[in-house]
Amino acid sequence: MNDNEIKALADENIMQTYKRFPIVLVKGQGQKVWDANGKEYLDFVAGIAVCNLGHSHPGVIAALKIQLDQLTHVSNLYYTEPQAQLAKLLVANSFADKVFFCNSGAEANEAAIKLARKYAHENLGDDKFELITMKDSFHGRTMATITATGQEKFQFGFTPLLEGFTYVPFSDLNALKKAINKKTCGVMVEPIQGEGGVNIPDDKYLQGVRSICDQHNILLIIDEVQTGIGRTGKMFAYEHAGIEPDIMTLAKALGNGFPVGAMLAKDKIAQSFTPGNHGSTFGGNPLAMSAALATLQIMLEENILENTRKVGEYFLAQLKKLKDKHKVIKEVRGKGLMLAASLEVEAADIVQKCMQKGMLINSAGGKTLRFVPPLIINNKDVDQAISILDEVMEGK
Ligand SMILES: *Cc1c(COP(=O)(O)O)cnc(C)c1O
């Protein structure tokens, strides 16, 4: 089939939940992808902050191929080694004592919400069930996670929402303090808001949230679905703040493209889940586990975090220069390789023109360009990206 036939077939048979760009991608390697006509693109989307080690990473592929020949699925009625090994590695490299495996970010957050409620019922009292989340946050597309998401555009048309959520502005400790009441059992927050526009909070924000949670004896749930697995230059973004959450969620980059999610917690909280309380047929299946195990091992062994910090700093510096040159850029910001440029205009036209010139980027919020490239990129890739942006912004 040629690319037009593929697009027509898709539009005819797939529900219209996505606004897609008019290209058909067929191959990926490192920081590059190719479309059905053989055109090459520098990929600064990376499957939306998913392929952190780049496309087709040989180490991840090798692990998957071995597991594929061995055992692909047996359910959680039985033990499997890849699941045990991945849990051990996650526990060893994070604040957490225990892990629950699922298949996506929304599912990880569902699990976190359920665990927080269960813990609160058992330890804080039956009248404590309310979670405070942030305006402009994003936590997923299930009913509970669109309720947790502080953006009406994701909730519109789907009411009634779940009970027991309230929202406060991001990076506003006073608003958070004021919102806490006798029903509050926890706070759920992204270290940097991804889908909401790459919003970076004040330096001491997460520390402040931690101490407010401690003062009120409520749970801190950190959603690291986008920021986790090296994206910001640390394995998990909470590490920058020198604090620890009580519960953390992961997905996106955990399997470098293989679907997998995880919810991690301190022992004291994890104990509230007992057999039968929660589960997932596919969660923790051997294929997903071996992809994630390989991803984490490579991330830890190959200096990916240091590369992320160095290239991220270079990228931000180049974006600042670009901002001085082009009035259309209002502000640039970023941490590690999670970066953004706020524009005076809608981002869609620039995204489109970059694609024509062989670079994939996307927008987060109407007027923000988001850059979440694979963490293996180098300064030359940044130079290429900057030069494409420079051409596209000429005359804007
Ligand atoms: C993408 C994302 C989610 C949802 O993940 P899915 O795998 O699409 O369900 C949740 N939280 C954050 C912060 C995200 O970026």
mmCIF file of C-alpha atoms and ligand atoms in Angstrom:
data_model
loop_
_atom_site.group_PDB
_atom_site.id
_atom_site.type_symbol
_atom_site.label_atom_id
_atom_site.label_comp_id
_atom_site.label_asym_id
_atom_site.label_seq_id
_atom_site.Cartn_x
_atom_site.Cartn_y
_atom_site.Cartn_z
ATOM 1 C CA MET A 1 0.000 0.000 0.000
ATOM 2 C CA ASN A 2 1.205 3.537 -0.667
ATOM 3 C CA ASP A 3 0.937 6.214 1.990
ATOM 4 C CA ASN A 4 -2.312 7.695 0.671
ATOM 5 C CA GLU A 5 -3.978 4.295 0.696
ATOM 6 C CA ILE A 6 -2.784 3.704 4.261
ATOM 7 C CA LYS A 7 -4.143 7.087 5.425
ATOM 8 C CA ALA A 8 -7.506 6.472 3.724
ATOM 9 C CA LEU A 9 -7.778 3.003 5.244
ATOM 10 C CA ALA A 10 -6.985 4.363 8.700
ATOM 11 C CA ASP A 11 -9.470 7.251 8.446
ATOM 12 C CA GLU A 12 -12.189 4.901 7.278
ATOM 13 C CA ASN A 13 -11.771 2.359 10.071
ATOM 14 C CA ILE A 14 -10.211 4.001 13.134
ATOM 15 C CA MET A 15 -12.175 6.208 15.541
ATOM 16 C CA GLN A 16 -11.378 9.869 15.107
ATOM 17 C CA THR A 17 -9.799 10.470 18.526
ATOM 18 C CA TYR A 18 -6.519 11.825 17.142
ATOM 19 C CA LYS A 19 -5.651 14.714 14.890
ATOM 20 C CA ARG A 20 -2.830 13.145 12.896
ATOM 21 C CA PHE A 21 -0.104 14.693 10.787
ATOM 22 C CA PRO A 22 -0.379 13.559 7.162
ATOM 23 C CA ILE A 23 2.664 11.284 7.097
ATOM 24 C CA VAL A 24 3.005 7.514 7.452
ATOM 25 C CA LEU A 25 6.070 6.439 9.425
ATOM 26 C CA VAL A 26 7.681 3.126 8.603
ATOM 27 C CA LYS A 27 11.109 2.941 10.233
ATOM 28 C CA GLY A 28 13.119 4.379 13.133
ATOM 29 C CA GLN A 29 16.757 4.301 14.106
ATOM 30 C CA GLY A 30 18.239 6.301 16.989
ATOM 31 C CA GLN A 31 17.046 9.922 16.669
ATOM 32 C CA LYS A 32 15.755 9.458 13.100
ATOM 33 C CA VAL A 33 12.535 8.150 11.582
ATOM 34 C CA TRP A 34 11.547 7.639 7.939
ATOM 35 C CA ASP A 35 8.190 7.940 6.215
ATOM 36 C CA ALA A 36 6.657 5.703 3.549
ATOM 37 C CA ASN A 37 8.194 7.842 0.799
ATOM 38 C CA GLY A 38 11.693 7.433 2.211
ATOM 39 C CA LYS A 39 11.886 10.962 3.650
ATOM 40 C CA GLU A 40 14.079 11.245 6.753
ATOM 41 C CA TYR A 41 13.108 13.177 9.894
ATOM 42 C CA LEU A 42 15.059 14.249 12.956
ATOM 43 C CA ASP A 43 12.696 13.034 15.675
ATOM 44 C CA PHE A 44 12.377 15.489 18.571
ATOM 45 C CA VAL A 45 9.061 13.956 19.672
ATOM 46 C CA ALA A 46 10.365 10.434 20.375
ATOM 47 C CA GLY A 47 6.861 8.997 20.546
ATOM 48 C CA ILE A 48 5.967 11.724 23.103
ATOM 49 C CA ALA A 49 8.911 11.336 25.498
ATOM 50 C CA VAL A 50 8.855 7.550 25.142
ATOM 51 C CA CYS A 51 11.846 6.383 23.083
ATOM 52 C CA ASN A 52 14.442 7.858 25.447
ATOM 53 C CA LEU A 53 17.191 5.519 24.206
ATOM 54 C CA GLY A 54 16.259 6.254 20.596
ATOM 55 C CA HIS A 55 14.354 4.102 18.128
ATOM 56 C CA SER A 56 15.320 0.446 17.666
ATOM 57 C CA HIS A 57 17.900 0.423 20.454
ATOM 58 C CA PRO A 58 19.894 -2.795 19.880
ATOM 59 C CA GLY A 59 20.034 -3.621 23.608
ATOM 60 C CA VAL A 60 16.262 -3.378 24.043
ATOM 61 C CA ILE A 61 15.622 -5.312 20.824
ATOM 62 C CA ALA A 62 18.010 -8.096 21.883
ATOM 63 C CA ALA A 63 16.298 -8.460 25.273
ATOM 64 C CA LEU A 64 12.863 -8.573 23.617
ATOM 65 C CA LYS A 65 13.957 -11.162 21.054
ATOM 66 C CA ILE A 66 15.331 -13.507 23.710
ATOM 67 C CA GLN A 67 12.156 -13.160 25.799
ATOM 68 C CA LEU A 68 9.934 -13.610 22.733
ATOM 69 C CA ASP A 69 11.395 -17.059 22.139
ATOM 70 C CA GLN A 70 11.166 -17.964 25.819
ATOM 71 C CA LEU A 71 7.775 -16.909 27.249
ATOM 72 C CA THR A 72 5.484 -13.986 26.401
ATOM 73 C CA HIS A 73 2.508 -14.154 28.763
ATOM 74 C CA VAL A 74 1.271 -16.245 31.665
ATOM 75 C CA SER A 75 -0.714 -13.766 33.858
ATOM 76 C CA ASN A 76 -0.024 -12.787 37.448
ATOM 77 C CA LEU A 77 -1.240 -16.121 38.787
ATOM 78 C CA TYR A 78 2.425 -17.188 38.571
ATOM 79 C CA TYR A 79 5.895 -15.822 39.249
ATOM 80 C CA THR A 80 8.231 -14.799 36.397
ATOM 81 C CA GLU A 81 11.864 -13.754 36.664
ATOM 82 C CA PRO A 82 11.837 -10.599 34.466
ATOM 83 C CA GLN A 83 9.116 -9.099 36.708
ATOM 84 C CA ALA A 84 11.080 -9.833 39.881
ATOM 85 C CA GLN A 85 14.304 -8.463 38.367
ATOM 86 C CA LEU A 86 12.719 -5.241 37.118
ATOM 87 C CA ALA A 87 11.013 -4.610 40.464
ATOM 88 C CA LYS A 88 14.360 -5.092 42.223
ATOM 89 C CA LEU A 89 16.092 -2.613 39.894
ATOM 90 C CA LEU A 90 13.350 0.013 40.299
ATOM 91 C CA VAL A 91 13.406 -0.345 44.082
ATOM 92 C CA ALA A 92 17.214 -0.165 44.161
ATOM 93 C CA ASN A 93 17.251 3.054 42.142
ATOM 94 C CA SER A 94 14.359 4.965 43.704
ATOM 95 C CA PHE A 95 12.766 5.974 47.016
ATOM 96 C CA ALA A 96 10.332 3.059 46.739
ATOM 97 C CA ASP A 97 10.109 -0.294 48.515
ATOM 98 C CA LYS A 98 7.436 -1.952 46.361
ATOM 99 C CA VAL A 99 6.195 -1.852 42.753
ATOM 100 C CA PHE A 100 2.893 -2.592 40.999
ATOM 101 C CA PHE A 101 3.071 -3.184 37.227
ATOM 102 C CA CYS A 102 0.512 -2.116 34.647
ATOM 103 C CA ASN A 103 0.503 -1.056 31.000
ATOM 104 C CA SER A 104 0.172 2.729 30.737
ATOM 105 C CA GLY A 105 0.423 6.047 32.521
ATOM 106 C CA ALA A 106 -3.302 6.363 33.117
ATOM 107 C CA GLU A 107 -3.361 2.896 34.645
ATOM 108 C CA ALA A 108 -0.401 3.725 36.876
ATOM 109 C CA ASN A 109 -2.225 6.824 38.118
ATOM 110 C CA GLU A 110 -5.454 4.843 38.626
ATOM 111 C CA ALA A 111 -3.463 2.440 40.767
ATOM 112 C CA ALA A 112 -1.955 5.360 42.698
ATOM 113 C CA ILE A 113 -5.378 6.894 43.336
ATOM 114 C CA LYS A 114 -6.775 3.549 44.515
ATOM 115 C CA LEU A 115 -3.788 2.905 46.784
ATOM 116 C CA ALA A 116 -3.996 6.414 48.275
ATOM 117 C CA ARG A 117 -7.704 5.941 49.041
ATOM 118 C CA LYS A 118 -7.190 2.477 50.498
ATOM 119 C CA TYR A 119 -4.307 3.671 52.658
ATOM 120 C CA ALA A 120 -6.289 6.686 53.813
ATOM 121 C CA HIS A 121 -9.366 4.628 54.732
ATOM 122 C CA GLU A 122 -7.242 2.273 56.797
ATOM 123 C CA ASN A 123 -4.803 4.716 58.365
ATOM 124 C CA LEU A 124 -6.216 8.246 58.311
ATOM 125 C CA GLY A 125 -9.963 7.695 58.710
ATOM 126 C CA ASP A 126 -12.991 7.083 56.488
ATOM 127 C CA ASP A 127 -13.648 10.798 56.058
ATOM 128 C CA LYS A 128 -10.296 11.330 54.308
ATOM 129 C CA PHE A 129 -10.465 10.591 50.580
ATOM 130 C CA GLU A 130 -9.903 13.868 48.759
ATOM 131 C CA LEU A 131 -6.911 14.397 46.463
ATOM 132 C CA ILE A 132 -5.621 17.828 45.547
ATOM 133 C CA THR A 133 -4.257 18.068 42.003
ATOM 134 C CA MET A 134 -2.962 20.972 39.941
ATOM 135 C CA LYS A 135 -4.535 23.183 37.323
ATOM 136 C CA ASP A 136 -3.025 22.514 33.872
ATOM 137 C CA SER A 137 -1.936 19.050 35.001
ATOM 138 C CA PHE A 138 -2.296 15.901 32.937
ATOM 139 C CA HIS A 139 -2.727 12.464 34.459
ATOM 140 C CA GLY A 140 -4.409 10.368 31.749
ATOM 141 C CA ARG A 141 -7.679 9.600 29.954
ATOM 142 C CA THR A 142 -9.593 7.167 32.175
ATOM 143 C CA MET A 143 -12.513 8.523 34.223
ATOM 144 C CA ALA A 144 -10.454 8.824 37.420
ATOM 145 C CA THR A 145 -7.455 10.331 35.658
ATOM 146 C CA ILE A 146 -9.430 12.897 33.624
ATOM 147 C CA THR A 147 -10.912 13.902 36.963
ATOM 148 C CA ALA A 148 -7.416 14.236 38.413
ATOM 149 C CA THR A 149 -6.377 16.224 35.326
ATOM 150 C CA GLY A 150 -6.916 19.924 36.047
ATOM 151 C CA GLN A 151 -7.976 20.901 32.516
ATOM 152 C CA GLU A 152 -11.615 21.201 31.542
ATOM 153 C CA LYS A 153 -10.969 20.406 27.896
ATOM 154 C CA PHE A 154 -10.215 16.782 28.839
ATOM 155 C CA GLN A 155 -13.344 16.527 31.033
ATOM 156 C CA PHE A 156 -15.864 18.245 28.798
ATOM 157 C CA GLY A 157 -18.669 15.897 27.743
ATOM 158 C CA PHE A 158 -17.741 13.143 30.180
ATOM 159 C CA THR A 159 -19.485 14.229 33.372
ATOM 160 C CA PRO A 160 -20.283 13.193 36.038
ATOM 161 C CA LEU A 161 -16.654 13.024 37.101
ATOM 162 C CA LEU A 162 -15.310 11.076 40.067
ATOM 163 C CA GLU A 163 -15.938 12.535 43.513
ATOM 164 C CA GLY A 164 -13.148 13.696 45.760
ATOM 165 C CA PHE A 165 -10.837 15.911 43.720
ATOM 166 C CA THR A 166 -10.018 19.583 44.038
ATOM 167 C CA TYR A 167 -7.613 21.733 42.049
ATOM 168 C CA VAL A 168 -5.122 24.460 42.859
ATOM 169 C CA PRO A 169 -2.764 26.480 40.633
ATOM 170 C CA PHE A 170 0.606 24.812 39.943
ATOM 171 C CA SER A 171 3.649 26.187 41.747
ATOM 172 C CA ASP A 172 1.518 28.009 44.335
ATOM 173 C CA LEU A 173 2.221 26.759 47.855
ATOM 174 C CA ASN A 174 -0.191 29.183 49.516
ATOM 175 C CA ALA A 175 -3.080 27.978 47.375
ATOM 176 C CA LEU A 176 -2.167 24.408 48.268
ATOM 177 C CA LYS A 177 -2.074 25.179 51.998
ATOM 178 C CA LYS A 178 -5.470 26.852 51.803
ATOM 179 C CA ALA A 179 -7.038 23.965 49.887
ATOM 180 C CA ILE A 180 -6.138 21.361 52.504
ATOM 181 C CA ASN A 181 -9.127 20.433 54.653
ATOM 182 C CA LYS A 182 -10.232 17.597 56.894
ATOM 183 C CA LYS A 183 -11.117 15.421 53.897
ATOM 184 C CA THR A 184 -7.724 15.707 52.185
ATOM 185 C CA CYS A 185 -5.729 12.477 51.940
ATOM 186 C CA GLY A 186 -3.057 13.482 49.458
ATOM 187 C CA VAL A 187 -1.582 15.704 46.762
ATOM 188 C CA MET A 188 -0.842 14.543 43.224
ATOM 189 C CA VAL A 189 1.627 16.560 41.160
ATOM 190 C CA GLU A 190 3.947 16.395 38.141
ATOM 191 C CA PRO A 191 7.501 17.675 38.867
ATOM 192 C CA ILE A 192 7.284 19.529 35.528
ATOM 193 C CA GLN A 193 3.904 19.725 33.807
ATOM 194 C CA GLY A 194 4.327 18.055 30.416
ATOM 195 C CA GLU A 195 1.075 18.127 28.446
ATOM 196 C CA GLY A 196 0.087 21.344 30.217
ATOM 197 C CA GLY A 197 2.925 23.177 28.423
ATOM 198 C CA VAL A 198 6.282 22.171 29.979
ATOM 199 C CA ASN A 199 5.588 24.296 33.063
ATOM 200 C CA ILE A 200 8.553 24.370 35.419
ATOM 201 C CA PRO A 201 7.715 25.256 39.030
ATOM 202 C CA ASP A 202 9.712 27.514 41.346
ATOM 203 C CA ASP A 203 12.943 25.990 42.651
ATOM 204 C CA LYS A 204 11.693 25.116 46.122
ATOM 205 C CA TYR A 205 8.185 24.100 45.070
ATOM 206 C CA LEU A 206 8.432 20.314 45.436
ATOM 207 C CA GLN A 207 10.210 20.714 48.772
ATOM 208 C CA GLY A 208 7.369 22.966 49.874
ATOM 209 C CA VAL A 209 4.742 20.443 48.763
ATOM 210 C CA ARG A 210 6.621 17.707 50.642
ATOM 211 C CA SER A 211 6.696 19.656 53.869
ATOM 212 C CA ILE A 212 3.013 20.646 53.613
ATOM 213 C CA CYS A 213 2.148 16.950 53.125
ATOM 214 C CA ASP A 214 4.287 16.056 56.150
ATOM 215 C CA GLN A 215 2.698 18.736 58.334
ATOM 216 C CA HIS A 216 -0.786 17.463 57.503
ATOM 217 C CA ASN A 217 0.128 13.785 57.467
ATOM 218 C CA ILE A 218 -1.149 13.300 53.915
ATOM 219 C CA LEU A 219 0.352 11.493 50.916
ATOM 220 C CA LEU A 220 2.535 12.977 48.195
ATOM 221 C CA ILE A 221 1.949 11.266 44.844
ATOM 222 C CA ILE A 222 4.389 12.296 42.121
ATOM 223 C CA ASP A 223 3.395 11.610 38.520
ATOM 224 C CA GLU A 224 6.690 10.930 36.737
ATOM 225 C CA VAL A 225 5.044 9.337 33.710
ATOM 226 C CA GLN A 226 6.710 11.944 31.464
ATOM 227 C CA THR A 227 9.598 13.240 33.606
ATOM 228 C CA GLY A 228 10.829 9.820 34.780
ATOM 229 C CA ILE A 229 13.485 7.532 33.258
ATOM 230 C CA GLY A 230 16.101 10.191 32.682
ATOM 231 C CA ARG A 231 14.111 12.839 30.820
ATOM 232 C CA THR A 232 15.187 15.753 33.046
ATOM 233 C CA GLY A 233 18.799 14.594 33.564
ATOM 234 C CA LYS A 234 18.145 12.548 36.706
ATOM 235 C CA MET A 235 16.561 9.089 36.698
ATOM 236 C CA PHE A 236 13.506 10.654 38.382
ATOM 237 C CA ALA A 237 12.779 14.390 38.461
ATOM 238 C CA TYR A 238 11.966 14.425 42.204
ATOM 239 C CA GLU A 239 15.696 13.851 42.814
ATOM 240 C CA HIS A 240 16.450 17.443 41.727
ATOM 241 C CA ALA A 241 14.427 18.652 44.721
ATOM 242 C CA GLY A 242 16.173 16.386 47.238
ATOM 243 C CA ILE A 243 12.854 15.002 48.480
ATOM 244 C CA GLU A 244 11.032 11.684 48.236
ATOM 245 C CA PRO A 245 7.398 11.070 47.346
ATOM 246 C CA ASP A 246 5.212 8.451 49.034
ATOM 247 C CA ILE A 247 3.905 7.143 45.721
ATOM 248 C CA MET A 248 5.289 7.580 42.183
ATOM 249 C CA THR A 249 3.927 6.623 38.786
ATOM 250 C CA LEU A 250 5.891 5.728 35.658
ATOM 251 C CA ALA A 251 5.092 4.724 32.094
ATOM 252 C CA LYS A 252 6.104 6.474 28.845
ATOM 253 C CA ALA A 253 9.879 5.841 28.621
ATOM 254 C CA LEU A 254 9.969 2.869 30.996
ATOM 255 C CA GLY A 255 9.954 0.323 28.137
ATOM 256 C CA ASN A 256 11.551 2.589 25.485
ATOM 257 C CA GLY A 257 8.431 2.091 23.345
ATOM 258 C CA PHE A 258 7.140 -1.220 24.654
ATOM 259 C CA PRO A 259 3.896 -0.450 26.556
ATOM 260 C CA VAL A 260 4.472 -0.666 30.310
ATOM 261 C CA GLY A 261 3.529 1.292 33.415
ATOM 262 C CA ALA A 262 4.416 1.085 37.087
ATOM 263 C CA MET A 263 3.233 2.494 40.401
ATOM 264 C CA LEU A 264 5.805 2.551 43.188
ATOM 265 C CA ALA A 265 5.390 3.226 46.898
ATOM 266 C CA LYS A 266 6.957 3.099 50.325
ATOM 267 C CA ASP A 267 6.341 -0.157 52.169
ATOM 268 C CA LYS A 268 4.086 1.368 54.803
ATOM 269 C CA ILE A 269 1.688 2.543 52.086
ATOM 270 C CA ALA A 270 2.081 -0.430 49.735
ATOM 271 C CA GLN A 271 0.863 -2.702 52.556
ATOM 272 C CA SER A 272 -2.652 -1.343 52.079
ATOM 273 C CA PHE A 273 -2.919 -3.371 48.873
ATOM 274 C CA THR A 274 -3.665 -7.010 49.696
ATOM 275 C CA PRO A 275 -4.490 -9.910 47.320
ATOM 276 C CA GLY A 276 -7.593 -9.097 45.301
ATOM 277 C CA ASN A 277 -7.458 -5.317 45.791
ATOM 278 C CA HIS A 278 -6.023 -4.473 42.395
ATOM 279 C CA GLY A 279 -4.727 -6.192 39.298
ATOM 280 C CA SER A 280 -4.094 -6.230 35.570
ATOM 281 C CA THR A 281 -4.110 -9.170 33.161
ATOM 282 C CA PHE A 282 -1.243 -7.868 31.080
ATOM 283 C CA GLY A 283 0.519 -5.890 33.829
ATOM 284 C CA GLY A 284 4.056 -7.113 34.367
ATOM 285 C CA ASN A 285 4.047 -9.489 31.402
ATOM 286 C CA PRO A 286 7.479 -10.924 30.569
ATOM 287 C CA LEU A 287 7.905 -9.053 27.279
ATOM 288 C CA ALA A 288 7.189 -5.656 28.804
ATOM 289 C CA MET A 289 9.364 -6.496 31.799
ATOM 290 C CA SER A 290 12.360 -7.475 29.694
ATOM 291 C CA ALA A 291 12.038 -4.330 27.567
ATOM 292 C CA ALA A 292 11.946 -2.175 30.714
ATOM 293 C CA LEU A 293 14.758 -4.112 32.392
ATOM 294 C CA ALA A 294 17.014 -3.596 29.363
ATOM 295 C CA THR A 295 16.026 0.086 29.140
ATOM 296 C CA LEU A 296 16.879 0.770 32.782
ATOM 297 C CA GLN A 297 20.139 -1.195 32.644
ATOM 298 C CA ILE A 298 21.301 0.721 29.561
ATOM 299 C CA MET A 299 20.254 4.014 31.120
ATOM 300 C CA LEU A 300 22.305 3.235 34.240
ATOM 301 C CA GLU A 301 25.370 1.838 32.450
ATOM 302 C CA GLU A 302 25.804 4.188 29.505
ATOM 303 C CA ASN A 303 26.018 7.722 30.871
ATOM 304 C CA ILE A 304 22.676 8.655 29.346
ATOM 305 C CA LEU A 305 21.817 10.910 32.292
ATOM 306 C CA GLU A 306 25.018 12.916 31.928
ATOM 307 C CA ASN A 307 24.435 13.257 28.179
ATOM 308 C CA THR A 308 20.898 14.455 28.885
ATOM 309 C CA ARG A 309 22.167 17.180 31.226
ATOM 310 C CA LYS A 310 24.983 18.329 28.911
ATOM 311 C CA VAL A 311 23.072 18.308 25.624
ATOM 312 C CA GLY A 312 20.037 19.738 27.427
ATOM 313 C CA GLU A 313 22.067 22.726 28.631
ATOM 314 C CA TYR A 314 23.480 23.253 25.146
ATOM 315 C CA PHE A 315 19.996 23.016 23.623
ATOM 316 C CA LEU A 316 18.585 25.552 26.087
ATOM 317 C CA ALA A 317 21.479 27.959 25.387
ATOM 318 C CA GLN A 318 20.875 27.667 21.624
ATOM 319 C CA LEU A 319 17.140 28.216 22.120
ATOM 320 C CA LYS A 320 17.944 31.385 24.084
ATOM 321 C CA LYS A 321 20.007 32.667 21.148
ATOM 322 C CA LEU A 322 17.151 31.844 18.811
ATOM 323 C CA LYS A 323 14.811 33.789 21.073
ATOM 324 C CA ASP A 324 17.068 36.867 20.855
ATOM 325 C CA LYS A 325 16.846 36.633 17.063
ATOM 326 C CA HIS A 326 13.143 35.900 16.561
ATOM 327 C CA LYS A 327 10.442 38.031 18.165
ATOM 328 C CA VAL A 328 7.906 35.234 17.702
ATOM 329 C CA ILE A 329 9.540 33.414 20.642
ATOM 330 C CA LYS A 330 8.287 34.752 23.971
ATOM 331 C CA GLU A 331 10.118 32.489 26.370
ATOM 332 C CA VAL A 332 12.292 29.370 26.356
ATOM 333 C CA ARG A 333 12.667 26.950 29.243
ATOM 334 C CA GLY A 334 13.615 23.396 30.050
ATOM 335 C CA LYS A 335 15.301 20.892 32.278
ATOM 336 C CA GLY A 336 17.457 18.144 30.809
ATOM 337 C CA LEU A 337 15.893 17.226 27.486
ATOM 338 C CA MET A 338 12.371 18.378 28.318
ATOM 339 C CA LEU A 339 12.272 21.809 26.709
ATOM 340 C CA ALA A 340 9.807 24.305 25.344
ATOM 341 C CA ALA A 341 9.444 27.611 23.552
ATOM 342 C CA SER A 342 6.352 29.751 24.155
ATOM 343 C CA LEU A 343 5.327 31.644 21.059
ATOM 344 C CA GLU A 344 3.367 34.794 20.241
ATOM 345 C CA VAL A 345 1.399 32.721 17.713
ATOM 346 C CA GLU A 346 -0.252 29.300 17.487
ATOM 347 C CA ALA A 347 2.419 26.608 17.332
ATOM 348 C CA ALA A 348 0.667 24.437 14.719
ATOM 349 C CA ASP A 349 2.020 26.268 11.660
ATOM 350 C CA ILE A 350 5.625 26.079 12.882
ATOM 351 C CA VAL A 351 5.249 22.393 13.777
ATOM 352 C CA GLN A 352 3.940 21.754 10.245
ATOM 353 C CA LYS A 353 6.774 23.666 8.547
ATOM 354 C CA CYS A 354 9.425 21.905 10.643
ATOM 355 C CA MET A 355 7.954 18.593 9.497
ATOM 356 C CA GLN A 356 8.235 19.681 5.860
ATOM 357 C CA LYS A 357 11.897 20.488 6.506
ATOM 358 C CA GLY A 358 12.547 17.096 8.083
ATOM 359 C CA MET A 359 12.094 17.593 11.817
ATOM 360 C CA LEU A 360 9.357 16.286 14.108
ATOM 361 C CA ILE A 361 8.345 18.427 17.083
ATOM 362 C CA ASN A 362 4.952 18.903 18.690
ATOM 363 C CA SER A 363 3.017 21.480 20.620
ATOM 364 C CA ALA A 364 1.868 21.315 24.226
ATOM 365 C CA GLY A 365 -0.885 23.810 24.774
ATOM 366 C CA GLY A 366 -1.744 25.898 21.691
ATOM 367 C CA LYS A 367 1.161 28.359 21.690
ATOM 368 C CA THR A 368 4.006 26.220 23.037
ATOM 369 C CA LEU A 369 6.542 24.179 21.078
ATOM 370 C CA ARG A 370 7.675 21.129 23.020
ATOM 371 C CA PHE A 371 10.998 19.350 22.516
ATOM 372 C CA VAL A 372 11.368 15.865 24.017
ATOM 373 C CA PRO A 373 14.025 14.198 21.811
ATOM 374 C CA PRO A 374 15.675 10.848 22.535
ATOM 375 C CA LEU A 375 18.237 11.303 25.331
ATOM 376 C CA ILE A 376 21.024 9.952 23.094
ATOM 377 C CA ILE A 377 21.146 13.031 20.839
ATOM 378 C CA ASN A 378 24.322 15.118 20.529
ATOM 379 C CA ASN A 379 25.101 18.798 19.976
ATOM 380 C CA LYS A 380 25.065 18.307 16.184
ATOM 381 C CA ASP A 381 21.455 17.133 16.318
ATOM 382 C CA VAL A 382 20.644 20.239 18.347
ATOM 383 C CA ASP A 383 22.413 22.414 15.753
ATOM 384 C CA GLN A 384 20.336 20.808 12.994
ATOM 385 C CA ALA A 385 17.124 21.378 14.953
ATOM 386 C CA ILE A 386 18.028 24.998 15.693
ATOM 387 C CA SER A 387 18.875 25.677 12.060
ATOM 388 C CA ILE A 388 15.503 24.280 10.906
ATOM 389 C CA LEU A 389 13.673 26.360 13.534
ATOM 390 C CA ASP A 390 15.692 29.420 12.489
ATOM 391 C CA GLU A 391 14.634 28.992 8.820
ATOM 392 C CA VAL A 392 11.001 28.335 9.717
ATOM 393 C CA MET A 393 10.809 31.366 12.013
ATOM 394 C CA GLU A 394 12.369 33.706 9.450
ATOM 395 C CA GLY A 395 9.887 36.487 8.799
ATOM 396 C CA LYS A 396 7.482 35.463 11.612
HETATM 397 C C1 LIG B 1 1.277 10.806 29.121
HETATM 398 C C2 LIG B 1 1.003 11.063 30.553
HETATM 399 C C3 LIG B 1 0.042 10.318 31.272
HETATM 400 C C4 LIG B 1 -0.842 9.296 30.598
HETATM 401 O O1 LIG B 1 -0.124 8.217 30.113
HETATM 402 P P1 LIG B 1 -0.832 7.165 29.118
HETATM 403 O O2 LIG B 1 0.200 6.091 28.948
HETATM 404 O O3 LIG B 1 -1.141 7.902 27.849
HETATM 405 O O4 LIG B 1 -2.055 6.680 29.787
HETATM 406 C C5 LIG B 1 -0.104 10.567 32.609
HETATM 407 N N1 LIG B 1 0.638 11.494 33.244
HETATM 408 C C6 LIG B 1 1.557 12.232 32.592
HETATM 409 C C7 LIG B 1 2.356 13.245 33.352
HETATM 410 C C8 LIG B 1 1.762 12.060 31.229
HETATM 411 O O5 LIG B 1 2.655 12.811 30.575
#
